[in-house]
Amino acid sequence: MISFSAVSKVYPDGTTAVHDLSLEIPAGRITVFVGPSGCGKTTSLRMINRMIEPTSGVITIDGTDTRQIDAPQLRRGIGYVIQNAGLFPHRTVADNIATVPVLQGVTRREARRRATELLERVGLPTSMARRYPAQLSGGQQQRVGVARALAADPPVMLMDEPFSAVDPVVREQLQTEFLRLQEELGKTIVFVTHDIDEAVRLGDRIAVFATGGHLAQYAVPADVLRRPADDFVAGFVGRDRGYRALSFAGATGLPVQREPTVRMGAAAPQGPGGGEHRWALVVDDDGRPRGWLDRDALSPGDPIGLQHLRLGGSLAAPGYSLRTALDAALSSPSGRGVAVDDAGVAIGTITLADVVAAIEATDRTALADPAGDDAGAWSPPVLAKGAERTVPAGDRGVPR
Amino acid sequence: MNWDWLGRNSDRIVDLFVQHAWLAAAATLVGLVVALPLGAVAFRYRWTYPPLTTLAGLLYTIPSLALFVVLPGILGTRILDPVNVVIALTVYTVALLVRVVADALASVPEAVRQSATAMGYRPVRSLVTVQFPLAVPVIGAGLRVAAVSNVSLVSVAALLGVEQLGSLFTEGFQLNFFTPIAAGILLSLLLAVLFDVVIVLATRLSTPWARAVPSR
Ligand SMILES: Nc1ncnc2c1ncn2[C@@H]1O[C@H](COP(=O)(O)OP(=O)(O)O)[C@@H](O)[C@H]1O
Ligand SMILES: [Mg+2]
């Protein structure tokens, strides 16, 4: 556990970067420092590994005052991931990752060998070990940065906007893998970001910093969205916070309707089109959704090709929240969001009306359990009355 | 061009060339070694940058001949001792390179420096194993200027009687004889080019990363 007690930082030019910060950071969890630029997040982070010394107050790690530990020694025991990775341009990827073990006296050979293992762990091919950082993409560099921070297996990791400089698609990937990695490793992580969405997605707890280095709120993500401590936090989490808060509402009890499907390449279905029958869900040979077919645009009997499909609606995978369900319904041309199972096979659809009804039925002031365990309570959706369990194989027209 | 004269004096000319080369090389190398820590201080403690670089600039304005003449008095060396020349030229090299080294260190990205600190490097190790290697391209460029300037400055020492290629100039003038002057100029030029090539190659060899381009 890392603890700040009454920590302030005033820079020599008189800027108060952090004001009277008291905070307990739980071990084994991800704690996110979030807030607008210039509110003291980086300063707070760097006071933990003593890259910046507090003006007043005490920071302890597992009860030990950090000032009692030799600073370079302290830092070797704390992983650090910097924005833009901050890799050493003159060292190969393997040598970059080997940095801290070598400082700790591990032989270069042994450190390189472990570095290669770590490359795999962060999802990079081992063939990259001998490249220089300049030969990697931004996302790959960031992964190497994470591997370097993990190399000496430190219990604590500090991450300063590690995913801010990569494009949104890569960022989402990196976030997903970061969460997976953390599930395996259970490090004590302090993560800085200015992006509230990232904070909500990654944080077990969120510390919202306000201008002037004040801690405005320290709570679980659902609480920050649902019960902002003050106008500043309310303004910072933004107008979409009602929508974001749906992330924490499990879709338990949301009915999944039976949805007939047609297979890619099969003949366009006969029968009445128009209205709710205008759109037909098209799946591949394995039953995974491919897109929606506009039956008005294709004569019955014609084979269905990719060019006839409306693609790209979001899917509700197991564990989905009301936010995901709502988005799936809104992003589907039919107004019906596609629910899939773990294997990605379509199990039916969720109607917009049902999602809205579920949202209305939710006690929105008590959606999140303030005690903290807000992510756990998901149970499989129940099927609507009268609906059989998803789609009979025959309906897919697939001889499986 | 009197080829006979050249043939007869070839042994001596080679000696002068070697002597010239080592005087210039020694001054350049010692100057670099002294300038590295001074430049690091000028970079690390910002307040020392203006006085150090100003002092260096002032040193550079001292006429070389004056320095050659005054140094033996200060150092207690014999006036004909070639060490005087090496020391005088080292002073110029340091004067030139302190600013170069400080600016070269400033060219290292701040994020890299910060991440060295964050990984647990102590200041000197960070300087030696991270910052200096990354400063090599800029330092190398400054070193080329210093080396070439040293090659030309060494000649002045001929006026004191320290033997090197410059001796060919003084002799040529005294005898009103063109051949040794031409030989001296050509060999100085050759030496300057040689130094330049060596420094460029050394810079390239020590910075394989600088030519690493995205591959995929
Ligand atoms: N070395 C410094 N000297 C003076 N002021 C600084 C220094 N570093 C940061 N600041 C100021 O302190 C405040 C907090 O900075 P920082 O911790 O970097 O914020 P954040 O990471 O939240 O953007 C800002 O106003 C910034 O300008
Ligand atoms: Mg910052």
XYZ file of N, CA and C in Angstrom, chain A residues 242-336:
285
model
N -24.070 10.347 -17.609
C -25.237 9.489 -17.410
C -25.121 8.237 -18.265
N -24.698 8.456 -19.495
C -24.532 7.345 -20.425
C -23.386 6.442 -19.975
N -22.264 7.073 -19.563
C -21.111 6.284 -19.109
C -21.443 5.433 -17.893
N -22.284 6.016 -17.023
C -22.594 5.299 -15.785
C -23.317 3.995 -16.074
N -23.952 3.909 -17.237
C -24.618 2.655 -17.599
C -23.616 1.513 -17.712
N -22.315 1.871 -17.859
C -21.276 0.833 -17.914
C -21.297 -0.028 -16.670
N -21.760 0.569 -15.572
C -21.696 -0.158 -14.313
C -23.001 -0.856 -13.983
N -23.978 -0.726 -14.882
C -25.252 -1.393 -14.656
C -25.248 -2.683 -15.451
N -25.232 -3.804 -14.763
C -25.277 -5.094 -15.436
C -26.617 -5.236 -16.143
N -26.631 -6.022 -17.218
C -27.858 -6.161 -17.998
C -28.658 -7.373 -17.547
N -28.502 -7.709 -16.271
C -29.238 -8.849 -15.717
C -30.732 -8.658 -15.962
N -31.364 -9.693 -16.471
C -32.807 -9.609 -16.657
C -33.210 -9.002 -17.981
N -32.264 -8.517 -18.721
C -32.603 -7.949 -20.024
C -32.947 -9.087 -20.984
N -34.147 -9.041 -21.599
C -34.530 -10.158 -22.460
C -33.748 -10.191 -23.772
N -33.334 -11.393 -24.138
C -32.704 -11.587 -25.446
C -33.730 -12.267 -26.344
N -34.133 -11.608 -27.402
C -35.173 -12.144 -28.289
C -34.573 -13.098 -29.308
N -35.413 -14.044 -29.700
C -35.024 -14.967 -30.750
C -34.912 -14.181 -32.054
N -33.855 -14.438 -32.789
C -33.647 -13.692 -34.034
C -33.292 -14.677 -35.145
N -34.157 -14.787 -36.147
C -33.814 -15.686 -37.256
C -32.574 -15.160 -37.975
N -31.754 -16.069 -38.438
C -30.557 -15.617 -39.142
C -30.478 -16.272 -40.511
N -29.780 -15.642 -41.394
C -29.476 -16.264 -42.682
C -27.973 -16.309 -42.839
N -27.525 -17.298 -43.645
C -26.090 -17.487 -43.769
C -25.568 -16.667 -44.941
N -24.382 -16.201 -44.804
C -23.654 -15.532 -45.881
C -23.683 -16.407 -47.119
N -24.020 -15.859 -48.264
C -23.984 -16.612 -49.506
C -25.253 -17.390 -49.783
N -26.136 -17.514 -48.769
C -27.411 -18.202 -48.989
C -28.347 -17.292 -49.781
N -29.489 -17.852 -50.178
C -30.447 -17.042 -50.929
C -31.160 -16.090 -49.971
N -31.454 -14.886 -50.464
C -32.185 -13.928 -49.643
C -33.524 -14.538 -49.253
N -33.932 -14.359 -47.997
C -35.133 -15.033 -47.501
C -36.406 -14.571 -48.213
N -37.373 -15.525 -48.316
C -38.688 -15.215 -48.871
C -39.532 -14.565 -47.786
N -40.785 -14.287 -48.121
C -41.712 -13.818 -47.090
C -41.735 -12.310 -47.001
N -42.602 -11.843 -46.121
C -42.826 -10.408 -46.051
C -41.584 -9.654 -45.592
N -41.292 -8.578 -46.299
C -40.243 -7.669 -45.845
C -40.919 -6.464 -45.220
N -40.188 -5.405 -45.076
C -40.774 -4.174 -44.545
C -40.957 -4.245 -43.049
N -41.089 -3.078 -42.434
C -41.265 -3.002 -40.992
C -40.125 -3.669 -40.272
N -40.488 -4.405 -39.221
C -39.412 -5.016 -38.449
C -38.774 -6.181 -39.200
N -39.444 -6.602 -40.289
C -38.870 -7.698 -41.071
C -37.944 -7.206 -42.166
N -37.776 -5.880 -42.254
C -36.945 -5.347 -43.333
C -35.506 -5.827 -43.199
N -35.027 -5.946 -41.958
C -33.622 -6.291 -41.746
C -33.467 -7.739 -41.296
N -32.558 -8.452 -41.921
C -32.291 -9.835 -41.525
C -30.832 -9.945 -41.081
N -30.630 -10.677 -39.975
C -29.269 -10.827 -39.450
C -28.530 -11.907 -40.241
N -27.370 -11.547 -40.774
C -26.586 -12.480 -41.577
C -25.391 -12.964 -40.740
N -25.187 -14.295 -40.729
C -24.086 -14.863 -39.953
C -23.157 -15.653 -40.862
N -21.956 -15.914 -40.400
C -21.034 -16.740 -41.189
C -21.259 -18.212 -40.870
N -20.423 -19.068 -41.424
C -20.623 -20.510 -41.264
C -20.603 -20.949 -39.808
N -19.931 -20.178 -38.976
C -19.848 -20.540 -37.560
C -20.916 -19.864 -36.715
N -21.812 -19.136 -37.360
C -22.890 -18.495 -36.617
C -22.517 -17.134 -36.054
N -21.348 -16.618 -36.441
C -20.951 -15.299 -35.944
C -21.581 -14.211 -36.813
N -22.108 -13.174 -36.190
C -22.778 -12.130 -36.970
C -21.820 -11.431 -37.937
N -22.327 -11.218 -39.168
C -21.528 -10.503 -40.156
C -22.083 -9.117 -40.434
N -23.416 -8.993 -40.336
C -24.022 -7.699 -40.624
C -25.518 -7.868 -40.849
N -26.163 -6.776 -41.185
C -27.602 -6.806 -41.413
C -27.886 -6.661 -42.899
N -28.864 -7.487 -43.369
C -29.248 -7.440 -44.780
C -30.519 -6.604 -44.917
N -30.494 -5.637 -45.816
C -31.696 -4.858 -46.121
C -32.484 -5.633 -47.165
N -33.585 -6.285 -46.738
C -34.305 -7.174 -47.655
C -34.986 -6.388 -48.766
N -35.286 -5.118 -48.526
C -35.896 -4.304 -49.577
C -34.952 -4.105 -50.748
N -33.657 -4.259 -50.490
C -32.677 -3.948 -51.527
C -32.265 -5.183 -52.324
N -32.845 -6.341 -51.991
C -32.414 -7.573 -52.655
C -33.655 -8.402 -52.970
N -33.735 -8.920 -54.207
C -34.895 -9.758 -54.540
C -34.739 -11.104 -53.855
N -35.872 -11.661 -53.381
C -35.803 -12.978 -52.741
C -35.137 -13.977 -53.666
N -34.293 -14.812 -53.123
C -33.644 -15.842 -53.918
C -32.245 -15.466 -54.366
N -31.936 -14.178 -54.408
C -30.578 -13.787 -54.804
C -29.585 -14.147 -53.701
N -28.371 -14.567 -54.080
C -27.394 -14.910 -53.039
C -26.917 -13.647 -52.300
N -26.703 -13.810 -50.992
C -26.304 -12.665 -50.178
C -24.793 -12.518 -50.183
N -24.330 -11.370 -50.537
C -22.882 -11.100 -50.526
C -22.568 -10.000 -49.529
N -21.260 -9.842 -49.306
C -20.813 -8.835 -48.344
C -21.320 -7.445 -48.722
N -21.414 -7.213 -50.057
C -21.789 -5.866 -50.511
C -23.223 -5.503 -50.163
N -24.037 -6.505 -49.785
C -25.420 -6.208 -49.437
C -25.589 -5.884 -47.958
N -24.519 -6.019 -47.193
C -24.666 -5.926 -45.735
C -24.343 -4.549 -45.177
N -25.062 -4.197 -44.128
C -24.716 -3.045 -43.312
C -23.844 -3.598 -42.181
N -22.594 -3.151 -42.126
C -21.631 -3.751 -41.197
C -21.434 -2.909 -39.944
N -20.737 -3.507 -38.999
C -20.113 -2.684 -37.964
C -20.923 -2.330 -36.738
N -22.131 -2.896 -36.541
C -22.839 -2.615 -35.285
C -22.071 -3.216 -34.129
N -22.132 -2.588 -32.964
C -21.414 -3.160 -31.829
C -22.172 -4.376 -31.303
N -21.473 -5.263 -30.639
C -22.046 -6.517 -30.168
C -22.069 -6.541 -28.649
N -23.061 -7.233 -28.109
C -23.109 -7.404 -26.665
C -22.566 -8.785 -26.324
N -21.329 -8.813 -25.819
C -20.697 -10.077 -25.456
C -21.023 -10.386 -23.994
N -20.867 -11.643 -23.576
C -21.202 -11.995 -22.194
C -20.561 -11.033 -21.198
N -21.306 -10.669 -20.175
C -20.803 -9.728 -19.187
C -21.182 -8.308 -19.545
N -22.001 -8.148 -20.584
C -22.250 -6.794 -21.057
C -23.058 -5.973 -20.064
N -22.842 -4.665 -20.177
C -23.545 -3.717 -19.317
C -24.711 -3.125 -20.093
N -25.521 -2.351 -19.411
C -26.612 -1.662 -20.100
C -26.064 -0.703 -21.152
N -24.857 -0.149 -20.883
C -24.258 0.758 -21.862
C -23.962 0.017 -23.162
N -23.393 -1.175 -23.021
C -23.082 -1.965 -24.207
C -24.364 -2.365 -24.926
N -25.366 -2.776 -24.142
C -26.628 -3.197 -24.746
C -27.268 -2.038 -25.500
N -27.229 -0.870 -24.865
C -27.817 0.315 -25.498
C -27.072 0.643 -26.782
N -25.768 0.587 -26.711
C -24.981 0.914 -27.890
C -25.202 -0.101 -29.005
N -25.313 -1.378 -28.624
C -25.550 -2.412 -29.630
C -26.868 -2.136 -30.349
N -27.895 -1.781 -29.590
C -29.202 -1.520 -30.198
C -29.151 -0.261 -31.061
N -28.503 0.774 -30.551
C -28.459 2.043 -31.289
C -27.625 1.941 -32.556
N -26.614 1.058 -32.545
C -25.715 1.002 -33.692
C -26.181 -0.006 -34.727
N -27.331 -0.619 -34.478
C -27.827 -1.604 -35.437
C -28.920 -0.964 -36.286
N -28.884 -1.155 -37.601
C -29.893 -0.513 -38.447
C -31.307 -1.011 -38.131
N -31.402 -2.222 -37.581
C -32.715 -2.778 -37.291
C -33.248 -2.284 -35.952
N -32.372 -1.611 -35.171
C -32.779 -1.218 -33.830
C -32.684 -2.374 -32.861
N -32.212 -3.507 -33.319
C -32.046 -4.668 -32.444
C -30.549 -4.940 -32.294
